[in-house]
Amino acid sequence: DAMVIQNPRYQVTQFGKPVTLSCSQTLNHNVMYWYQQKSSQAPKLLFHYYDKDFNNEADTPDNFQSRRPNTSFCFLDIRSPGLGDAAMYLCATSSSPGWKGGQPQHFGDGTRLSIL
Amino acid sequence: GIQVEQSPPDLILQEGANSTLRCNFSDSVNNLQWFHQNPWGQLINLFYIPSGTKQNGRLSATTVATERYSLLYISSSQTTDSGVYFCAASSNTGFQKLVFGTGTRLLVSP
């Protein structure tokens, strides 16, 4: 089945130690998104890639970066994680909006990041 | 940007009961999705429904785009329906960025 896969499911890192989360997709969608969801809150968009074009949300901290080496893979890099970055990180994909308007987003199972 | 509000914030049901969850949004939408987040954190897509009505088993959803609201109906609730239900929408203006509501936390007791 076509899907969005996130690895690892759980990630533990130390305060200040860089960490990378990965997302892959077999849907061949050209848009990929990263969301952050803190405990008891709704998911919040960090940034998205439209093909190779990177689009950062205005309030995403500089500590968060992303790479998309090809259509299938996208990475979330946290350069110096702080305790406040402990959260669930969700990757999603969609096809580009066509003349019909929006397209549904398909989510992975998420990576739960803990900071020691 | 678009505002998305959900009600009620919390809901407790006895197994077998029916319920209606509401989502109000502040702008014309080109995407509206309902999700169920289970206790393990997985976000399960229930419906993609920017307008109209859809049904999937015990669940159904209706979006009245002209009046800017959507409803999610759960019939004959089961304990496995427990979790948080999110509505998310993206505005017709600008790129399709989903904005999530604050969710409805549902607890179904046996």
Short mmCIF file of N, CA and C in Angstrom, two decimals, chain A residues 9 31 33 35 37 40-43 45 48 50 57 88 90 94-97 101-105 107 109 112, chain B residues 30-31 33 35 37-45 48 86 90 92 95-103 105:
data_model
loop_
_atom_site.label_atom_id
_atom_site.label_comp_id
_atom_site.label_asym_id
_atom_site.label_seq_id
_atom_site.Cartn_x
_atom_site.Cartn_y
_atom_site.Cartn_z
N ARG A 9 10.04 5.62 15.26
CA ARG A 9 8.76 5.90 15.90
C ARG A 9 8.97 6.70 17.19
N VAL A 31 4.22 17.48 -2.71
CA VAL A 31 4.24 18.37 -1.55
C VAL A 31 4.45 17.53 -0.29
N TYR A 33 5.07 17.98 4.07
CA TYR A 33 4.89 18.90 5.19
C TYR A 33 5.49 18.31 6.46
N TYR A 35 4.86 18.85 10.64
CA TYR A 35 4.07 19.45 11.71
C TYR A 35 4.71 19.10 13.05
N GLN A 37 3.57 18.66 17.07
CA GLN A 37 2.42 18.58 17.97
C GLN A 37 2.91 18.39 19.40
N SER A 40 -1.14 17.62 24.33
CA SER A 40 -2.48 18.19 24.49
C SER A 40 -2.73 19.40 23.60
N GLN A 41 -1.99 19.52 22.52
CA GLN A 41 -2.21 20.61 21.56
C GLN A 41 -2.48 20.05 20.17
N ALA A 42 -2.92 20.90 19.29
CA ALA A 42 -3.15 20.52 17.90
C ALA A 42 -1.85 20.56 17.12
N PRO A 43 -1.73 19.79 16.05
CA PRO A 43 -0.55 19.89 15.19
C PRO A 43 -0.41 21.30 14.61
N LEU A 45 1.89 23.54 11.71
CA LEU A 45 2.78 23.43 10.56
C LEU A 45 4.09 24.17 10.81
N HIS A 48 6.92 23.43 4.64
CA HIS A 48 6.58 22.44 3.63
C HIS A 48 7.47 22.62 2.41
N TYR A 50 7.30 22.30 -1.70
CA TYR A 50 6.52 22.13 -2.93
C TYR A 50 7.57 21.79 -3.99
N GLU A 57 7.31 28.45 7.74
CA GLU A 57 6.30 29.27 8.42
C GLU A 57 7.01 30.38 9.19
N MET A 88 5.56 15.43 19.39
CA MET A 88 5.34 14.49 18.28
C MET A 88 5.57 15.28 16.99
N LEU A 90 5.05 15.15 12.96
CA LEU A 90 4.23 14.48 11.95
C LEU A 90 4.63 14.95 10.56
N SER A 94 0.90 15.64 0.08
CA SER A 94 -0.28 15.83 -0.75
C SER A 94 0.17 16.05 -2.18
N SER A 95 -0.73 15.81 -3.10
CA SER A 95 -0.45 16.20 -4.48
C SER A 95 -0.72 17.70 -4.59
N SER A 96 -0.21 18.31 -5.62
CA SER A 96 -0.34 19.76 -5.73
C SER A 96 -1.78 20.12 -6.05
N PRO A 97 -2.24 21.26 -5.56
CA PRO A 97 -3.62 21.65 -5.84
C PRO A 97 -3.80 21.87 -7.33
N GLY A 101 -8.88 22.69 -6.84
CA GLY A 101 -8.64 23.29 -5.54
C GLY A 101 -7.77 22.41 -4.67
N GLY A 102 -8.11 22.27 -3.40
CA GLY A 102 -7.25 21.58 -2.45
C GLY A 102 -7.18 20.07 -2.69
N GLN A 103 -6.17 19.50 -2.06
CA GLN A 103 -5.97 18.06 -2.08
C GLN A 103 -5.83 17.56 -0.65
N PRO A 104 -6.27 16.35 -0.34
CA PRO A 104 -6.14 15.84 1.04
C PRO A 104 -4.68 15.61 1.39
N GLN A 105 -4.38 15.78 2.67
CA GLN A 105 -3.05 15.48 3.17
C GLN A 105 -3.06 14.10 3.83
N PHE A 107 -0.98 11.57 6.34
CA PHE A 107 -0.04 11.66 7.45
C PHE A 107 0.64 10.34 7.75
N ASP A 109 2.77 8.06 10.81
CA ASP A 109 2.42 7.75 12.19
C ASP A 109 3.13 8.64 13.21
N ARG A 112 7.85 10.45 18.00
CA ARG A 112 7.75 11.13 19.30
C ARG A 112 9.17 11.39 19.81
N ASN B 30 -10.71 25.11 0.65
CA ASN B 30 -10.52 24.16 -0.45
C ASN B 30 -10.13 22.79 0.09
N ASN B 31 -9.99 22.69 1.40
CA ASN B 31 -9.70 21.41 2.03
C ASN B 31 -10.30 21.43 3.42
N GLN B 33 -10.58 18.35 6.48
CA GLN B 33 -10.38 16.97 6.84
C GLN B 33 -10.73 16.75 8.30
N PHE B 35 -9.91 14.07 11.43
CA PHE B 35 -8.93 13.08 11.85
C PHE B 35 -9.32 12.53 13.22
N GLN B 37 -7.19 10.96 16.37
CA GLN B 37 -5.88 10.67 16.93
C GLN B 37 -6.05 9.66 18.06
N ASN B 38 -5.46 8.49 17.87
CA ASN B 38 -5.64 7.43 18.86
C ASN B 38 -4.66 7.62 20.03
N PRO B 39 -4.80 6.82 21.07
CA PRO B 39 -3.93 6.99 22.25
C PRO B 39 -2.44 6.83 21.95
N TRP B 40 -2.08 6.22 20.84
CA TRP B 40 -0.68 6.06 20.48
C TRP B 40 -0.16 7.24 19.64
N GLY B 41 -1.02 8.19 19.40
CA GLY B 41 -0.61 9.39 18.69
C GLY B 41 -0.78 9.35 17.18
N GLN B 42 -1.26 8.23 16.66
CA GLN B 42 -1.45 8.13 15.22
C GLN B 42 -2.64 8.98 14.79
N LEU B 43 -2.43 9.74 13.71
CA LEU B 43 -3.47 10.61 13.19
C LEU B 43 -4.12 9.89 12.02
N ILE B 44 -5.34 9.43 12.24
CA ILE B 44 -6.03 8.64 11.23
C ILE B 44 -6.98 9.55 10.45
N ASN B 45 -6.83 9.56 9.15
CA ASN B 45 -7.70 10.38 8.32
C ASN B 45 -9.08 9.73 8.24
N TYR B 48 -12.06 13.41 3.94
CA TYR B 48 -11.69 14.62 3.21
C TYR B 48 -13.00 15.16 2.66
N PHE B 86 -9.86 15.73 15.46
CA PHE B 86 -9.44 17.04 14.95
C PHE B 86 -10.12 17.32 13.62
N SER B 90 -8.00 24.27 5.15
CA SER B 90 -7.12 25.23 4.49
C SER B 90 -7.97 26.19 3.67
N ASN B 92 -9.18 28.92 0.82
CA ASN B 92 -9.14 29.03 -0.64
C ASN B 92 -8.07 30.00 -1.11
N PHE B 95 -1.71 29.14 -0.38
CA PHE B 95 -1.41 27.73 -0.54
C PHE B 95 -2.19 26.90 0.47
N GLN B 96 -2.31 25.61 0.17
CA GLN B 96 -3.15 24.73 0.97
C GLN B 96 -2.46 24.29 2.26
N LYS B 97 -2.41 25.20 3.24
CA LYS B 97 -1.82 24.89 4.52
C LYS B 97 -2.94 24.56 5.50
N LEU B 98 -2.91 23.35 6.05
CA LEU B 98 -3.95 22.94 6.99
C LEU B 98 -3.77 23.64 8.33
N VAL B 99 -4.87 24.20 8.82
CA VAL B 99 -4.92 24.75 10.18
C VAL B 99 -5.86 23.85 10.97
N PHE B 100 -5.35 23.37 12.11
CA PHE B 100 -6.12 22.44 12.93
C PHE B 100 -6.92 23.19 13.98
N GLY B 101 -8.12 22.65 14.27
CA GLY B 101 -8.84 23.09 15.45
C GLY B 101 -8.20 22.50 16.70
N THR B 102 -8.71 22.88 17.86
CA THR B 102 -8.13 22.42 19.12
C THR B 102 -8.58 21.02 19.51
N GLY B 103 -9.50 20.45 18.75
CA GLY B 103 -9.87 19.07 18.96
C GLY B 103 -11.03 18.86 19.93
N ARG B 105 -12.01 15.92 22.65
CA ARG B 105 -11.52 14.71 23.33
C ARG B 105 -12.72 13.86 23.70
#
